[in-house]
mmCIF file of C-alpha atoms in Angstrom:
data_model
loop_
_atom_site.group_PDB
_atom_site.id
_atom_site.type_symbol
_atom_site.label_atom_id
_atom_site.label_comp_id
_atom_site.label_asym_id
_atom_site.label_seq_id
_atom_site.Cartn_x
_atom_site.Cartn_y
_atom_site.Cartn_z
ATOM 1 C CA UNK A 1 -4.698 -64.149 0.396
ATOM 2 C CA UNK A 2 -4.213 -62.307 -3.359
ATOM 3 C CA UNK A 3 -1.126 -62.822 -5.159
ATOM 4 C CA UNK A 4 0.269 -59.029 -5.778
ATOM 5 C CA UNK A 5 -0.535 -57.295 -9.385
ATOM 6 C CA UNK A 6 0.619 -53.548 -10.377
ATOM 7 C CA UNK A 7 -2.072 -52.690 -12.403
ATOM 8 C CA UNK A 8 0.041 -49.987 -14.595
ATOM 9 C CA UNK A 9 3.506 -48.843 -14.122
ATOM 10 C CA UNK A 10 1.762 -45.473 -12.656
ATOM 11 C CA UNK A 11 -0.060 -47.800 -9.958
ATOM 12 C CA UNK A 12 0.947 -48.011 -6.331
ATOM 13 C CA UNK A 13 -2.049 -50.820 -5.617
ATOM 14 C CA UNK A 14 -2.417 -54.320 -6.532
ATOM 15 C CA UNK A 15 -5.290 -55.540 -7.897
ATOM 16 C CA UNK A 16 -7.102 -58.624 -6.510
ATOM 17 C CA UNK A 17 -7.613 -61.688 -7.755
ATOM 18 C CA UNK A 18 -10.112 -63.809 -5.224
ATOM 19 C CA UNK A 19 -12.967 -62.768 -4.196
ATOM 20 C CA UNK A 20 -11.536 -62.746 -0.757
ATOM 21 C CA UNK A 21 -8.921 -60.763 -1.805
ATOM 22 C CA UNK A 22 -11.941 -58.240 -3.836
ATOM 23 C CA UNK A 23 -13.483 -58.149 -0.711
ATOM 24 C CA UNK A 24 -10.452 -56.916 2.200
ATOM 25 C CA UNK A 25 -9.645 -54.327 -0.886
ATOM 26 C CA UNK A 26 -13.165 -53.123 -0.614
ATOM 27 C CA UNK A 27 -13.561 -52.952 3.011
ATOM 28 C CA UNK A 28 -10.118 -50.715 3.216
ATOM 29 C CA UNK A 29 -11.382 -48.267 0.711
ATOM 30 C CA UNK A 30 -14.930 -47.972 2.107
ATOM 31 C CA UNK A 31 -13.104 -48.002 5.739
ATOM 32 C CA UNK A 32 -10.933 -44.958 3.853
ATOM 33 C CA UNK A 33 -13.669 -43.288 2.517
ATOM 34 C CA UNK A 34 -14.914 -42.646 6.792
ATOM 35 C CA UNK A 35 -11.432 -41.706 7.786
ATOM 36 C CA UNK A 36 -10.739 -39.460 5.044
ATOM 37 C CA UNK A 37 -13.817 -38.017 5.491
ATOM 38 C CA UNK A 38 -14.390 -37.472 9.169
ATOM 39 C CA UNK A 39 -10.690 -36.656 9.848
ATOM 40 C CA UNK A 40 -9.177 -34.795 6.288
ATOM 41 C CA UNK A 41 -5.759 -36.738 4.774
ATOM 42 C CA UNK A 42 -3.916 -35.117 7.260
ATOM 43 C CA UNK A 43 -5.089 -36.256 9.975
ATOM 44 C CA UNK A 44 -5.955 -39.595 8.373
ATOM 45 C CA UNK A 45 -3.820 -42.327 9.573
ATOM 46 C CA UNK A 46 -3.343 -46.073 7.725
ATOM 47 C CA UNK A 47 -4.174 -47.518 11.621
ATOM 48 C CA UNK A 48 -7.337 -45.267 11.516
ATOM 49 C CA UNK A 49 -8.581 -46.981 8.191
ATOM 50 C CA UNK A 50 -7.506 -50.816 9.213
ATOM 51 C CA UNK A 51 -9.172 -50.355 12.435
ATOM 52 C CA UNK A 52 -12.653 -49.572 10.427
ATOM 53 C CA UNK A 53 -11.831 -51.905 8.262
ATOM 54 C CA UNK A 54 -11.427 -54.862 10.804
ATOM 55 C CA UNK A 55 -8.171 -55.863 8.681
ATOM 56 C CA UNK A 56 -5.024 -56.124 9.977
ATOM 57 C CA UNK A 57 -2.222 -54.154 8.748
ATOM 58 C CA UNK A 58 -0.395 -56.237 6.828
ATOM 59 C CA UNK A 59 -3.061 -56.439 4.377
ATOM 60 C CA UNK A 60 -3.478 -52.913 4.173
ATOM 61 C CA UNK A 61 0.360 -53.325 2.941
ATOM 62 C CA UNK A 62 -0.958 -56.044 0.551
ATOM 63 C CA UNK A 63 -2.719 -53.364 -1.593
ATOM 64 C CA UNK A 64 -1.215 -50.256 -0.243
ATOM 65 C CA UNK A 65 2.069 -48.786 -0.423
ATOM 66 C CA UNK A 66 0.594 -45.624 1.768
ATOM 67 C CA UNK A 67 -1.583 -43.042 2.896
ATOM 68 C CA UNK A 68 -0.973 -41.593 -0.155
ATOM 69 C CA UNK A 69 -1.651 -44.871 -2.012
ATOM 70 C CA UNK A 70 -4.846 -45.249 -0.569
ATOM 71 C CA UNK A 71 -5.891 -41.696 -0.549
ATOM 72 C CA UNK A 72 -5.369 -41.433 -4.569
ATOM 73 C CA UNK A 73 -7.081 -45.416 -4.961
ATOM 74 C CA UNK A 74 -9.941 -44.483 -3.444
ATOM 75 C CA UNK A 75 -10.602 -40.739 -5.139
ATOM 76 C CA UNK A 76 -10.386 -42.916 -8.355
ATOM 77 C CA UNK A 77 -12.753 -45.418 -6.612
ATOM 78 C CA UNK A 78 -14.892 -42.563 -6.048
ATOM 79 C CA UNK A 79 -14.949 -41.191 -9.203
ATOM 80 C CA UNK A 80 -15.197 -44.487 -10.542
ATOM 81 C CA UNK A 81 -18.773 -45.148 -8.130
ATOM 82 C CA UNK A 82 -20.236 -41.320 -9.661
ATOM 83 C CA UNK A 83 -19.650 -42.816 -13.217
ATOM 84 C CA UNK A 84 -21.013 -46.339 -11.904
ATOM 85 C CA UNK A 85 -24.193 -44.820 -10.156
ATOM 86 C CA UNK A 86 -25.138 -42.812 -13.215
ATOM 87 C CA UNK A 87 -24.717 -45.355 -15.910
ATOM 88 C CA UNK A 88 -27.595 -47.835 -13.305
ATOM 89 C CA UNK A 89 -29.339 -44.371 -12.878
ATOM 90 C CA UNK A 90 -30.337 -44.331 -16.571
ATOM 91 C CA UNK A 91 -30.344 -47.834 -17.303
ATOM 92 C CA UNK A 92 -33.626 -48.548 -20.432
ATOM 93 C CA UNK A 93 -34.220 -44.748 -20.871
ATOM 94 C CA UNK A 94 -33.648 -43.781 -24.332
ATOM 95 C CA UNK A 95 -35.152 -39.988 -24.160
ATOM 96 C CA UNK A 96 -31.875 -37.476 -23.580
ATOM 97 C CA UNK A 97 -33.601 -35.460 -21.666
ATOM 98 C CA UNK A 98 -34.667 -38.091 -19.087
ATOM 99 C CA UNK A 99 -31.175 -39.850 -18.873
ATOM 100 C CA UNK A 100 -29.966 -36.821 -17.753
ATOM 101 C CA UNK A 101 -33.167 -36.118 -15.282
ATOM 102 C CA UNK A 102 -32.161 -39.755 -14.066
ATOM 103 C CA UNK A 103 -28.445 -39.612 -14.029
ATOM 104 C CA UNK A 104 -28.572 -36.898 -11.839
ATOM 105 C CA UNK A 105 -31.599 -37.815 -9.369
ATOM 106 C CA UNK A 106 -28.544 -41.177 -9.433
ATOM 107 C CA UNK A 107 -25.258 -38.751 -7.911
ATOM 108 C CA UNK A 108 -27.749 -36.578 -5.661
ATOM 109 C CA UNK A 109 -28.830 -40.301 -4.154
ATOM 110 C CA UNK A 110 -25.111 -41.095 -4.207
ATOM 111 C CA UNK A 111 -23.615 -37.994 -2.712
ATOM 112 C CA UNK A 112 -26.643 -38.355 0.101
ATOM 113 C CA UNK A 113 -25.556 -41.533 1.190
ATOM 114 C CA UNK A 114 -21.905 -41.060 0.824
ATOM 115 C CA UNK A 115 -21.648 -37.335 2.256
ATOM 116 C CA UNK A 116 -17.725 -37.768 2.407
ATOM 117 C CA UNK A 117 -17.583 -37.697 -1.107
ATOM 118 C CA UNK A 118 -17.240 -34.394 -1.609
ATOM 119 C CA UNK A 119 -14.750 -33.563 0.942
ATOM 120 C CA UNK A 120 -12.463 -36.668 -0.128
ATOM 121 C CA UNK A 121 -12.925 -35.286 -4.364
ATOM 122 C CA UNK A 122 -12.699 -31.551 -2.946
ATOM 123 C CA UNK A 123 -9.180 -32.742 -0.963
ATOM 124 C CA UNK A 124 -7.917 -34.225 -3.007
ATOM 125 C CA UNK A 125 -7.073 -31.065 -5.103
ATOM 126 C CA UNK A 126 -4.614 -30.015 -2.588
ATOM 127 C CA UNK A 127 -3.180 -34.087 -1.307
ATOM 128 C CA UNK A 128 -3.337 -35.145 -5.357
ATOM 129 C CA UNK A 129 -4.249 -32.633 -7.978
ATOM 130 C CA UNK A 130 -3.783 -34.939 -10.837
ATOM 131 C CA UNK A 131 -6.919 -37.155 -9.706
ATOM 132 C CA UNK A 132 -8.645 -34.422 -8.870
ATOM 133 C CA UNK A 133 -8.746 -32.870 -12.378
ATOM 134 C CA UNK A 134 -9.041 -36.250 -13.708
ATOM 135 C CA UNK A 135 -12.276 -36.652 -11.577
ATOM 136 C CA UNK A 136 -13.974 -33.644 -13.264
ATOM 137 C CA UNK A 137 -12.262 -34.241 -17.083
ATOM 138 C CA UNK A 138 -13.638 -37.647 -17.333
ATOM 139 C CA UNK A 139 -16.972 -37.175 -16.013
ATOM 140 C CA UNK A 140 -17.368 -33.909 -18.127
ATOM 141 C CA UNK A 141 -16.231 -36.687 -20.930
ATOM 142 C CA UNK A 142 -19.129 -38.340 -20.098
ATOM 143 C CA UNK A 143 -21.507 -36.061 -19.829
ATOM 144 C CA UNK A 144 -20.338 -34.067 -23.762
ATOM 145 C CA UNK A 145 -20.923 -38.498 -25.217
ATOM 146 C CA UNK A 146 -24.382 -37.666 -23.658
ATOM 147 C CA UNK A 147 -24.513 -34.014 -25.036
ATOM 148 C CA UNK A 148 -23.380 -35.503 -28.366
ATOM 149 C CA UNK A 149 -26.047 -38.341 -28.696
ATOM 150 C CA UNK A 150 -28.529 -36.176 -27.774
ATOM 151 C CA UNK A 151 -27.931 -33.880 -30.178
ATOM 152 C CA UNK A 152 -27.613 -36.521 -32.411
ATOM 153 C CA UNK A 153 -30.910 -38.105 -31.349
ATOM 154 C CA UNK A 154 -32.632 -34.804 -32.549
ATOM 155 C CA UNK A 155 -33.212 -34.124 -28.976
ATOM 156 C CA UNK A 156 -30.816 -31.478 -28.235
ATOM 157 C CA UNK A 157 -29.503 -28.259 -30.486
ATOM 158 C CA UNK A 158 -26.971 -28.517 -32.616
ATOM 159 C CA UNK A 159 -23.555 -27.310 -31.447
ATOM 160 C CA UNK A 160 -23.179 -28.906 -27.924
ATOM 161 C CA UNK A 161 -19.744 -28.730 -26.790
ATOM 162 C CA UNK A 162 -17.421 -29.033 -23.522
ATOM 163 C CA UNK A 163 -18.924 -25.679 -22.057
ATOM 164 C CA UNK A 164 -22.064 -27.097 -22.110
ATOM 165 C CA UNK A 165 -20.403 -30.484 -20.309
ATOM 166 C CA UNK A 166 -18.690 -28.288 -17.779
ATOM 167 C CA UNK A 167 -21.877 -26.367 -17.292
ATOM 168 C CA UNK A 168 -24.298 -29.141 -16.460
ATOM 169 C CA UNK A 169 -21.520 -30.594 -14.802
ATOM 170 C CA UNK A 170 -21.366 -27.625 -12.211
ATOM 171 C CA UNK A 171 -24.895 -27.660 -12.212
ATOM 172 C CA UNK A 172 -24.930 -31.147 -10.671
ATOM 173 C CA UNK A 173 -22.055 -30.639 -8.788
ATOM 174 C CA UNK A 174 -23.184 -27.666 -6.846
ATOM 175 C CA UNK A 175 -27.326 -29.023 -6.433
ATOM 176 C CA UNK A 176 -25.606 -32.282 -4.247
ATOM 177 C CA UNK A 177 -23.110 -30.077 -2.345
ATOM 178 C CA UNK A 178 -26.059 -28.107 -1.028
ATOM 179 C CA UNK A 179 -29.151 -30.296 -1.353
ATOM 180 C CA UNK A 180 -27.615 -33.740 -0.492
ATOM 181 C CA UNK A 181 -24.851 -33.370 1.677
ATOM 182 C CA UNK A 182 -25.354 -29.709 3.357
ATOM 183 C CA UNK A 183 -29.652 -30.750 3.647
ATOM 184 C CA UNK A 184 -30.443 -33.756 5.014
ATOM 185 C CA UNK A 185 -34.087 -33.615 4.097
ATOM 186 C CA UNK A 186 -33.435 -34.108 -0.074
ATOM 187 C CA UNK A 187 -35.563 -34.358 -2.026
ATOM 188 C CA UNK A 188 -34.086 -35.539 -5.052
ATOM 189 C CA UNK A 189 -36.575 -35.795 -7.219
ATOM 190 C CA UNK A 190 -38.161 -32.585 -7.071
ATOM 191 C CA UNK A 191 -34.304 -30.796 -7.580
ATOM 192 C CA UNK A 192 -33.836 -33.244 -10.443
ATOM 193 C CA UNK A 193 -36.902 -32.133 -11.778
ATOM 194 C CA UNK A 194 -36.206 -28.571 -11.610
ATOM 195 C CA UNK A 195 -32.759 -28.641 -13.086
ATOM 196 C CA UNK A 196 -33.779 -30.920 -16.001
ATOM 197 C CA UNK A 197 -36.447 -27.899 -16.872
ATOM 198 C CA UNK A 198 -33.571 -25.638 -16.566
ATOM 199 C CA UNK A 199 -31.680 -27.824 -19.480
ATOM 200 C CA UNK A 200 -35.050 -28.535 -21.429
ATOM 201 C CA UNK A 201 -36.047 -24.918 -21.262
ATOM 202 C CA UNK A 202 -34.228 -22.704 -19.746
ATOM 203 C CA UNK A 203 -35.455 -19.654 -17.338
ATOM 204 C CA UNK A 204 -36.731 -17.313 -19.921
ATOM 205 C CA UNK A 205 -40.511 -16.483 -19.443
ATOM 206 C CA UNK A 206 -41.261 -17.614 -23.173
ATOM 207 C CA UNK A 207 -39.991 -20.767 -23.824
ATOM 208 C CA UNK A 208 -41.830 -24.077 -22.603
ATOM 209 C CA UNK B 1 0.016 3.694 11.880
ATOM 210 C CA UNK B 2 -3.896 2.804 11.748
ATOM 211 C CA UNK B 3 -5.421 2.648 15.307
ATOM 212 C CA UNK B 4 -6.824 -0.925 16.364
ATOM 213 C CA UNK B 5 -10.472 -1.406 16.146
ATOM 214 C CA UNK B 6 -12.120 -4.698 15.987
ATOM 215 C CA UNK B 7 -14.922 -4.783 13.976
ATOM 216 C CA UNK B 8 -16.800 -6.845 15.896
ATOM 217 C CA UNK B 9 -17.105 -9.567 18.759
ATOM 218 C CA UNK B 10 -15.711 -12.398 15.957
ATOM 219 C CA UNK B 11 -13.615 -10.641 14.163
ATOM 220 C CA UNK B 12 -9.875 -11.451 14.655
ATOM 221 C CA UNK B 13 -9.005 -8.706 11.962
ATOM 222 C CA UNK B 14 -8.517 -5.140 13.202
ATOM 223 C CA UNK B 15 -10.479 -2.314 10.595
ATOM 224 C CA UNK B 16 -7.896 0.226 9.817
ATOM 225 C CA UNK B 17 -9.423 4.025 9.790
ATOM 226 C CA UNK B 18 -6.363 5.906 8.003
ATOM 227 C CA UNK B 19 -5.308 5.716 4.311
ATOM 228 C CA UNK B 20 -2.124 4.306 4.905
ATOM 229 C CA UNK B 21 -3.492 1.854 7.497
ATOM 230 C CA UNK B 22 -5.918 0.426 4.653
ATOM 231 C CA UNK B 23 -3.261 0.210 1.960
ATOM 232 C CA UNK B 24 -0.969 -1.509 4.293
ATOM 233 C CA UNK B 25 -4.221 -4.264 4.784
ATOM 234 C CA UNK B 26 -4.631 -3.862 0.682
ATOM 235 C CA UNK B 27 -0.728 -5.659 0.563
ATOM 236 C CA UNK B 28 -0.769 -7.638 3.411
ATOM 237 C CA UNK B 29 -3.770 -9.284 1.705
ATOM 238 C CA UNK B 30 -2.150 -9.658 -1.204
ATOM 239 C CA UNK B 31 0.304 -11.015 -0.718
ATOM 240 C CA UNK B 32 -1.699 -13.292 1.380
ATOM 241 C CA UNK B 33 -3.653 -14.447 -1.801
ATOM 242 C CA UNK B 34 -0.226 -14.825 -3.136
ATOM 243 C CA UNK B 35 1.085 -16.834 -0.613
ATOM 244 C CA UNK B 36 -1.666 -18.838 0.373
ATOM 245 C CA UNK B 37 -2.693 -19.645 -3.282
ATOM 246 C CA UNK B 38 1.027 -21.180 -3.964
ATOM 247 C CA UNK B 39 2.227 -22.791 -1.371
ATOM 248 C CA UNK B 40 -1.472 -23.794 0.271
ATOM 249 C CA UNK B 41 -2.019 -22.980 3.536
ATOM 250 C CA UNK B 42 -0.047 -25.903 5.463
ATOM 251 C CA UNK B 43 2.940 -24.729 3.760
ATOM 252 C CA UNK B 44 1.842 -20.808 4.013
ATOM 253 C CA UNK B 45 3.912 -18.449 6.814
ATOM 254 C CA UNK B 46 3.306 -14.870 7.994
ATOM 255 C CA UNK B 47 7.117 -14.120 7.606
ATOM 256 C CA UNK B 48 6.079 -15.063 3.650
ATOM 257 C CA UNK B 49 3.499 -12.890 3.342
ATOM 258 C CA UNK B 50 5.201 -9.868 5.255
ATOM 259 C CA UNK B 51 7.714 -10.711 2.807
ATOM 260 C CA UNK B 52 5.160 -10.434 -0.438
ATOM 261 C CA UNK B 53 3.826 -7.394 1.124
ATOM 262 C CA UNK B 54 7.259 -5.697 1.383
ATOM 263 C CA UNK B 55 5.879 -5.034 5.584
ATOM 264 C CA UNK B 56 7.102 -5.523 8.580
ATOM 265 C CA UNK B 57 6.394 -8.499 10.560
ATOM 266 C CA UNK B 58 4.658 -5.846 13.683
ATOM 267 C CA UNK B 59 2.579 -4.895 10.694
ATOM 268 C CA UNK B 60 0.981 -7.949 10.506
ATOM 269 C CA UNK B 61 -0.159 -8.597 13.511
ATOM 270 C CA UNK B 62 -1.281 -4.866 13.890
ATOM 271 C CA UNK B 63 -4.309 -6.341 11.546
ATOM 272 C CA UNK B 64 -4.181 -10.206 12.274
ATOM 273 C CA UNK B 65 -3.871 -12.399 15.507
ATOM 274 C CA UNK B 66 -2.416 -15.213 13.251
ATOM 275 C CA UNK B 67 -2.082 -17.499 10.191
ATOM 276 C CA UNK B 68 -5.839 -18.376 10.372
ATOM 277 C CA UNK B 69 -6.869 -14.849 11.064
ATOM 278 C CA UNK B 70 -5.366 -13.529 7.883
ATOM 279 C CA UNK B 71 -6.498 -16.067 5.834
ATOM 280 C CA UNK B 72 -10.274 -16.369 7.035
ATOM 281 C CA UNK B 73 -9.987 -12.284 6.345
ATOM 282 C CA UNK B 74 -8.714 -13.403 2.749
ATOM 283 C CA UNK B 75 -11.128 -15.512 2.025
ATOM 284 C CA UNK B 76 -13.964 -12.891 2.789
ATOM 285 C CA UNK B 77 -11.902 -10.452 0.755
ATOM 286 C CA UNK B 78 -12.244 -12.519 -1.687
ATOM 287 C CA UNK B 79 -15.920 -12.971 -2.015
ATOM 288 C CA UNK B 80 -16.563 -9.417 -1.258
ATOM 289 C CA UNK B 81 -13.987 -9.438 -4.394
ATOM 290 C CA UNK B 82 -16.135 -11.469 -6.555
ATOM 291 C CA UNK B 83 -19.014 -9.939 -5.833
ATOM 292 C CA UNK B 84 -17.821 -6.132 -6.659
ATOM 293 C CA UNK B 85 -16.781 -7.199 -9.682
ATOM 294 C CA UNK B 86 -20.239 -8.934 -10.597
ATOM 295 C CA UNK B 87 -21.466 -5.332 -9.896
ATOM 296 C CA UNK B 88 -19.232 -2.991 -11.807
ATOM 297 C CA UNK B 89 -19.889 -5.955 -14.801
ATOM 298 C CA UNK B 90 -23.584 -5.488 -14.651
ATOM 299 C CA UNK B 91 -23.480 -1.710 -14.095
ATOM 300 C CA UNK B 92 -25.728 -0.009 -16.704
ATOM 301 C CA UNK B 93 -28.016 -3.285 -17.925
ATOM 302 C CA UNK B 94 -31.333 -3.780 -16.704
ATOM 303 C CA UNK B 95 -32.163 -6.359 -19.198
ATOM 304 C CA UNK B 96 -32.017 -9.966 -16.453
ATOM 305 C CA UNK B 97 -30.290 -12.087 -19.296
ATOM 306 C CA UNK B 98 -27.500 -9.314 -20.219
ATOM 307 C CA UNK B 99 -27.434 -8.702 -16.238
ATOM 308 C CA UNK B 100 -26.489 -13.047 -16.021
ATOM 309 C CA UNK B 101 -23.945 -12.943 -19.048
ATOM 310 C CA UNK B 102 -22.247 -9.804 -17.932
ATOM 311 C CA UNK B 103 -21.990 -11.260 -14.977
ATOM 312 C CA UNK B 104 -20.655 -14.983 -15.555
ATOM 313 C CA UNK B 105 -18.200 -12.901 -17.679
ATOM 314 C CA UNK B 106 -16.941 -10.273 -14.933
ATOM 315 C CA UNK B 107 -16.165 -13.395 -12.924
ATOM 316 C CA UNK B 108 -14.492 -15.251 -15.615
ATOM 317 C CA UNK B 109 -12.170 -12.227 -16.104
ATOM 318 C CA UNK B 110 -11.632 -11.689 -12.287
ATOM 319 C CA UNK B 111 -10.602 -15.575 -11.949
ATOM 320 C CA UNK B 112 -8.574 -15.410 -14.457
ATOM 321 C CA UNK B 113 -6.352 -12.508 -13.520
ATOM 322 C CA UNK B 114 -6.471 -14.309 -10.305
ATOM 323 C CA UNK B 115 -6.393 -17.355 -10.741
ATOM 324 C CA UNK B 116 -5.537 -18.286 -7.110
ATOM 325 C CA UNK B 117 -8.738 -17.912 -5.800
ATOM 326 C CA UNK B 118 -10.255 -21.368 -6.212
ATOM 327 C CA UNK B 119 -7.351 -23.007 -4.364
ATOM 328 C CA UNK B 120 -8.046 -20.665 -1.786
ATOM 329 C CA UNK B 121 -11.196 -20.949 -1.554
ATOM 330 C CA UNK B 122 -11.676 -24.502 -2.018
ATOM 331 C CA UNK B 123 -9.044 -24.608 0.903
ATOM 332 C CA UNK B 124 -11.227 -23.212 2.943
ATOM 333 C CA UNK B 125 -13.749 -26.177 3.069
ATOM 334 C CA UNK B 126 -10.787 -27.858 5.774
ATOM 335 C CA UNK B 127 -9.188 -24.428 7.031
ATOM 336 C CA UNK B 128 -12.251 -22.809 8.081
ATOM 337 C CA UNK B 129 -15.188 -24.222 6.925
ATOM 338 C CA UNK B 130 -17.986 -21.611 7.956
ATOM 339 C CA UNK B 131 -16.427 -19.416 5.623
ATOM 340 C CA UNK B 132 -16.448 -21.899 2.548
ATOM 341 C CA UNK B 133 -20.014 -22.157 3.362
ATOM 342 C CA UNK B 134 -20.760 -18.442 3.928
ATOM 343 C CA UNK B 135 -19.124 -17.593 0.652
ATOM 344 C CA UNK B 136 -21.396 -19.656 -1.404
ATOM 345 C CA UNK B 137 -24.384 -19.427 0.382
ATOM 346 C CA UNK B 138 -23.447 -15.668 0.250
ATOM 347 C CA UNK B 139 -23.231 -15.913 -3.612
ATOM 348 C CA UNK B 140 -26.510 -17.849 -4.161
ATOM 349 C CA UNK B 141 -27.914 -15.244 -2.172
ATOM 350 C CA UNK B 142 -27.044 -12.627 -4.316
ATOM 351 C CA UNK B 143 -28.020 -15.088 -7.733
ATOM 352 C CA UNK B 144 -31.312 -15.482 -6.118
ATOM 353 C CA UNK B 145 -32.303 -11.962 -5.520
ATOM 354 C CA UNK B 146 -31.559 -11.230 -9.224
ATOM 355 C CA UNK B 147 -33.201 -14.769 -10.578
ATOM 356 C CA UNK B 148 -36.545 -13.015 -8.594
ATOM 357 C CA UNK B 149 -35.808 -9.524 -9.942
ATOM 358 C CA UNK B 150 -35.811 -11.534 -13.306
ATOM 359 C CA UNK B 151 -38.636 -12.985 -12.324
ATOM 360 C CA UNK B 152 -40.672 -9.978 -11.658
ATOM 361 C CA UNK B 153 -39.642 -8.260 -14.733
ATOM 362 C CA UNK B 154 -41.447 -10.357 -16.782
ATOM 363 C CA UNK B 155 -37.853 -11.859 -18.103
ATOM 364 C CA UNK B 156 -37.759 -15.080 -16.581
ATOM 365 C CA UNK B 157 -40.048 -17.982 -15.868
ATOM 366 C CA UNK B 158 -42.089 -17.466 -12.802
ATOM 367 C CA UNK B 159 -41.400 -19.899 -9.870
ATOM 368 C CA UNK B 160 -37.902 -18.792 -9.492
ATOM 369 C CA UNK B 161 -36.219 -20.437 -6.450
ATOM 370 C CA UNK B 162 -33.361 -21.246 -4.363
ATOM 371 C CA UNK B 163 -31.964 -24.822 -6.399
ATOM 372 C CA UNK B 164 -32.033 -22.625 -9.586
ATOM 373 C CA UNK B 165 -29.246 -19.890 -8.158
ATOM 374 C CA UNK B 166 -27.239 -23.007 -6.730
ATOM 375 C CA UNK B 167 -27.574 -25.085 -10.786
ATOM 376 C CA UNK B 168 -26.779 -20.855 -11.670
ATOM 377 C CA UNK B 169 -23.756 -20.959 -9.716
ATOM 378 C CA UNK B 170 -22.329 -24.031 -10.627
ATOM 379 C CA UNK B 171 -22.208 -23.576 -13.995
ATOM 380 C CA UNK B 172 -20.346 -20.321 -13.285
ATOM 381 C CA UNK B 173 -18.085 -22.100 -10.841
ATOM 382 C CA UNK B 174 -16.836 -24.763 -12.804
ATOM 383 C CA UNK B 175 -17.248 -22.907 -16.145
ATOM 384 C CA UNK B 176 -14.332 -20.279 -14.765
ATOM 385 C CA UNK B 177 -12.389 -23.375 -13.082
ATOM 386 C CA UNK B 178 -12.383 -25.224 -16.281
ATOM 387 C CA UNK B 179 -11.521 -21.714 -19.004
ATOM 388 C CA UNK B 180 -10.343 -19.488 -16.027
ATOM 389 C CA UNK B 181 -7.921 -21.135 -13.917
ATOM 390 C CA UNK B 182 -6.967 -24.112 -15.757
ATOM 391 C CA UNK B 183 -7.075 -22.288 -19.582
ATOM 392 C CA UNK B 184 -4.658 -19.931 -20.399
ATOM 393 C CA UNK B 185 -6.874 -18.704 -23.202
ATOM 394 C CA UNK B 186 -9.404 -17.778 -22.135
ATOM 395 C CA UNK B 187 -12.584 -16.604 -24.554
ATOM 396 C CA UNK B 188 -14.212 -15.004 -21.151
ATOM 397 C CA UNK B 189 -17.266 -13.916 -24.312
ATOM 398 C CA UNK B 190 -17.854 -16.583 -25.843
ATOM 399 C CA UNK B 191 -17.678 -19.120 -22.657
ATOM 400 C CA UNK B 192 -20.082 -16.106 -21.632
ATOM 401 C CA UNK B 193 -22.502 -16.158 -24.053
ATOM 402 C CA UNK B 194 -22.827 -19.973 -24.150
ATOM 403 C CA UNK B 195 -24.015 -20.228 -20.813
ATOM 404 C CA UNK B 196 -26.356 -16.814 -21.603
ATOM 405 C CA UNK B 197 -27.550 -19.256 -24.591
ATOM 406 C CA UNK B 198 -28.191 -22.011 -22.587
ATOM 407 C CA UNK B 199 -29.891 -19.973 -19.401
ATOM 408 C CA UNK B 200 -32.218 -18.641 -21.893
ATOM 409 C CA UNK B 201 -33.437 -21.069 -24.059
ATOM 410 C CA UNK B 202 -32.190 -24.359 -22.821
ATOM 411 C CA UNK B 203 -30.229 -27.188 -24.464
ATOM 412 C CA UNK B 204 -33.698 -28.336 -26.505
ATOM 413 C CA UNK B 205 -34.076 -28.838 -30.179
ATOM 414 C CA UNK B 206 -37.372 -26.513 -30.434
ATOM 415 C CA UNK B 207 -36.134 -23.531 -28.775
ATOM 416 C CA UNK B 208 -35.131 -20.775 -30.044
#
């Protein structure tokens, strides 16, 4: 079994050092996503998580001290997964508008495959407000970096600021809610294209 | 006291017929906004609501059957308040872009004065999913009407569709979260102006 290691003084989860440990941790987090996603935080249980993961209860406590701790780890994990899917989605692209379109498409596909993500991150607003806020602040900061890059390369207008990043994040989040989570017939490509045209030239008639 | 009247077979709240009844109902809903906003649904109590409202417990049951019922009524009430503030904010304006800017400014001001609105509507995702969904679907439908009007009058591009409305709603919701709820120094006018420029001509360099 993996040895116990505390990643930071604040972290209540323990980072595994072996492949086997990492696999068990992954199984627990995936099972937690299903358990919290289906039942919500209050109805979810540690035994429900280990049953779904097919692991012993002892394994759970190797990595997490409590239901709160795995929930917090799950929010951070989902936030990181959103980021890594966006990164993969934009790989090889250099045009800033293409990058935004690919990032949104990757997010829509991820949300469609992981519909529980909204319920989990939204419930963090109540269960773990710090993680909730951190998820959106981190995501907005990442988007702002992309906007500044696009500005520097001459594709985006000068003056890209934090409000642009929050506006763009809001577009993406709500398109995901409507077309990836609430609808089974997601056409990620089309939705990402509509959003990209809005981003590129707005909705004014004289443009484009 | 107001007589009891059931608005619809589904409604669990009773519509008051007298001014005094309407005032009591208003006091209860405002008190419920504070109680649910501060404590969250599970910790909130009917006695906490009546204490804040300065009404007797009996008055509560004149209008609501349960904590669930007043929560549901509150979500619908807040949704209606968002709509009526937007309507007031755009009064007298005819330019479709000015209408959007005024609607966002009105929303930011409303959210700044009623910071609990996010917590309440977001908690509806768990406590009363039907009202949660209805709030966003109704709001998106209202925005789509405005977009179609702007298209008809020649200000907006042809082909305004539901995804445009959801994208615009997402922008507004996240700008409200960041600049009206999480920040005390809201400059609603500036934020609404930044968003309006994005909406008008996107963020592409060649525009405007």
